[in-house]
Amino acid sequence: MSTDRYRRQTLVKELGQKGQELLATKHAIVIGGGGLGSHSANLLVRMGIGSIDIIDDDIVDITNLHRTTVFSEHDVGKSKALILQERLQSVNTKVRVKGINQKVTSENIWSLIQHADVIIDGTDSVPLRLLINDKSIQHNIPWVYAGVYETVGMVMGILPKKTPCFQCIAQDIPEPRAQEIPVLGSLPATIAAIQSNETIKLLLGRQPAGLLIYDVWNQCFDTMDIKRNPYCTMCGKKKK
Ligand SMILES: [Zn+2]
């Protein structure tokens, strides 16, 4: 029996042993440990990213369980970040997993992300995504946006100053009016899996291919080849 846990993955020609070794040198920061972030962190730990921080100041609530697979009823009331650290570290002891029980703010974001090779969006907040986007462009850190609403999910990899940024598309992303975002339980796992694919590709130097929209109810995949907005207030060169 092979003791190489990544054997089946290194057989993938797009990745190979070299790609696997490269992933082991990378540091990913997952902001948000809920439906999207917990699934993405889980996949990235299993796929062998060298080091992963998961940042979330929230506790597990019973209403989280329909769309997450790492948490159980026993975890209700406990820190999402610390539970994720404990569970995911036991999945792969070769990866360094750190749960950070903190709220991300404009004051502390740089200290939290400064060593990141990639940032994974597990938030459900447009203002927080704009803050991540701002720091990403300022410090040239790629990130992978993902969002879910009802039965529709979106994913977009962002390479600062090379691909459209979140601000370039922000006017097309509706800010949810409802206090609680409606979401089909299986949707975050689906979208987080796509987000994890995009993360691996970004880390291996593959250029993102635009905004992907998946409507599970109508079984419809769409990729929008969005162009950078030259007047974008965050990544644009021109002024209006
Ligand atoms: Zn932009």
PDB file of N, CA and C in Angstrom, residues 19 26 38 40 43 52 54 60 64 106 146 158 161 165 174 184-185 189 208 227 239:
ATOM      1  N   GLY A  19       3.536  20.057  -8.837  1.00  0.00           N
ATOM      2  CA  GLY A  19       2.418  20.889  -8.394  1.00  0.00           C
ATOM      3  C   GLY A  19       2.081  20.623  -6.934  1.00  0.00           C
ATOM      4  N   LYS A  26       2.487  26.754   0.075  1.00  0.00           N
ATOM      5  CA  LYS A  26       1.553  27.887   0.018  1.00  0.00           C
ATOM      6  C   LYS A  26       0.768  28.081   1.314  1.00  0.00           C
ATOM      7  N   SER A  38     -16.039  26.715   5.609  1.00  0.00           N
ATOM      8  CA  SER A  38     -15.728  25.426   6.249  1.00  0.00           C
ATOM      9  C   SER A  38     -15.511  24.349   5.194  1.00  0.00           C
ATOM     10  N   SER A  40     -14.565  24.899   1.958  1.00  0.00           N
ATOM     11  CA  SER A  40     -13.341  25.190   1.206  1.00  0.00           C
ATOM     12  C   SER A  40     -12.111  24.830   2.034  1.00  0.00           C
ATOM     13  N   LEU A  43     -11.577  21.055   2.038  1.00  0.00           N
ATOM     14  CA  LEU A  43     -11.014  20.536   0.783  1.00  0.00           C
ATOM     15  C   LEU A  43      -9.542  20.918   0.636  1.00  0.00           C
ATOM     16  N   ILE A  52      -2.935  26.765   6.456  1.00  0.00           N
ATOM     17  CA  ILE A  52      -4.260  27.373   6.288  1.00  0.00           C
ATOM     18  C   ILE A  52      -4.706  28.033   7.583  1.00  0.00           C
ATOM     19  N   ILE A  54      -8.000  29.897   9.332  1.00  0.00           N
ATOM     20  CA  ILE A  54      -9.447  30.086   9.168  1.00  0.00           C
ATOM     21  C   ILE A  54      -9.875  31.126  10.200  1.00  0.00           C
ATOM     22  N   VAL A  60     -20.883  28.273  16.425  1.00  0.00           N
ATOM     23  CA  VAL A  60     -21.759  27.364  15.681  1.00  0.00           C
ATOM     24  C   VAL A  60     -23.180  27.502  16.227  1.00  0.00           C
ATOM     25  N   ASN A  64     -26.822  26.599  11.389  1.00  0.00           N
ATOM     26  CA  ASN A  64     -25.690  26.424  10.451  1.00  0.00           C
ATOM     27  C   ASN A  64     -25.625  24.994   9.927  1.00  0.00           C
ATOM     28  N   SER A 106     -11.200  46.672   9.259  1.00  0.00           N
ATOM     29  CA  SER A 106     -10.225  47.440   8.470  1.00  0.00           C
ATOM     30  C   SER A 106      -8.943  47.675   9.285  1.00  0.00           C
ATOM     31  N   ALA A 146     -16.573  34.062  -3.549  1.00  0.00           N
ATOM     32  CA  ALA A 146     -17.684  33.124  -3.732  1.00  0.00           C
ATOM     33  C   ALA A 146     -18.883  33.646  -2.967  1.00  0.00           C
ATOM     34  N   ILE A 158      -9.605  36.209  -8.536  1.00  0.00           N
ATOM     35  CA  ILE A 158      -9.173  37.589  -8.811  1.00  0.00           C
ATOM     36  C   ILE A 158      -7.652  37.697  -8.674  1.00  0.00           C
ATOM     37  N   LYS A 161      -4.892  43.557 -10.568  1.00  0.00           N
ATOM     38  CA  LYS A 161      -4.405  44.327 -11.731  1.00  0.00           C
ATOM     39  C   LYS A 161      -4.274  43.489 -13.007  1.00  0.00           C
ATOM     40  N   CYS A 165     -11.553  43.003 -10.798  1.00  0.00           N
ATOM     41  CA  CYS A 165     -11.592  42.850  -9.346  1.00  0.00           C
ATOM     42  C   CYS A 165     -13.050  42.815  -8.883  1.00  0.00           C
ATOM     43  N   PRO A 174     -26.088  41.674  -6.146  1.00  0.00           N
ATOM     44  CA  PRO A 174     -27.085  42.313  -5.285  1.00  0.00           C
ATOM     45  C   PRO A 174     -26.739  42.159  -3.805  1.00  0.00           C
ATOM     46  N   LEU A 184     -30.170  27.096  -0.094  1.00  0.00           N
ATOM     47  CA  LEU A 184     -30.384  25.653  -0.162  1.00  0.00           C
ATOM     48  C   LEU A 184     -29.181  24.963   0.488  1.00  0.00           C
ATOM     49  N   GLY A 185     -29.442  23.986   1.355  1.00  0.00           N
ATOM     50  CA  GLY A 185     -28.381  23.385   2.174  1.00  0.00           C
ATOM     51  C   GLY A 185     -27.195  22.831   1.411  1.00  0.00           C
ATOM     52  N   ALA A 189     -21.693  23.742  -0.296  1.00  0.00           N
ATOM     53  CA  ALA A 189     -20.689  22.693  -0.563  1.00  0.00           C
ATOM     54  C   ALA A 189     -20.352  22.661  -2.047  1.00  0.00           C
ATOM     55  N   PRO A 208      -7.448  32.996 -13.886  1.00  0.00           N
ATOM     56  CA  PRO A 208      -8.892  32.797 -13.723  1.00  0.00           C
ATOM     57  C   PRO A 208      -9.649  33.127 -15.014  1.00  0.00           C
ATOM     58  N   LYS A 227     -14.788  42.054 -18.393  1.00  0.00           N
ATOM     59  CA  LYS A 227     -13.554  42.828 -18.630  1.00  0.00           C
ATOM     60  C   LYS A 227     -13.300  43.744 -17.426  1.00  0.00           C
ATOM     61  N   LYS A 239      -9.668  58.025 -14.490  1.00  0.00           N
ATOM     62  CA  LYS A 239     -10.557  58.704 -13.546  1.00  0.00           C
ATOM     63  C   LYS A 239     -11.745  59.265 -14.323  1.00  0.00           C
TER      64      LYS A 239
END
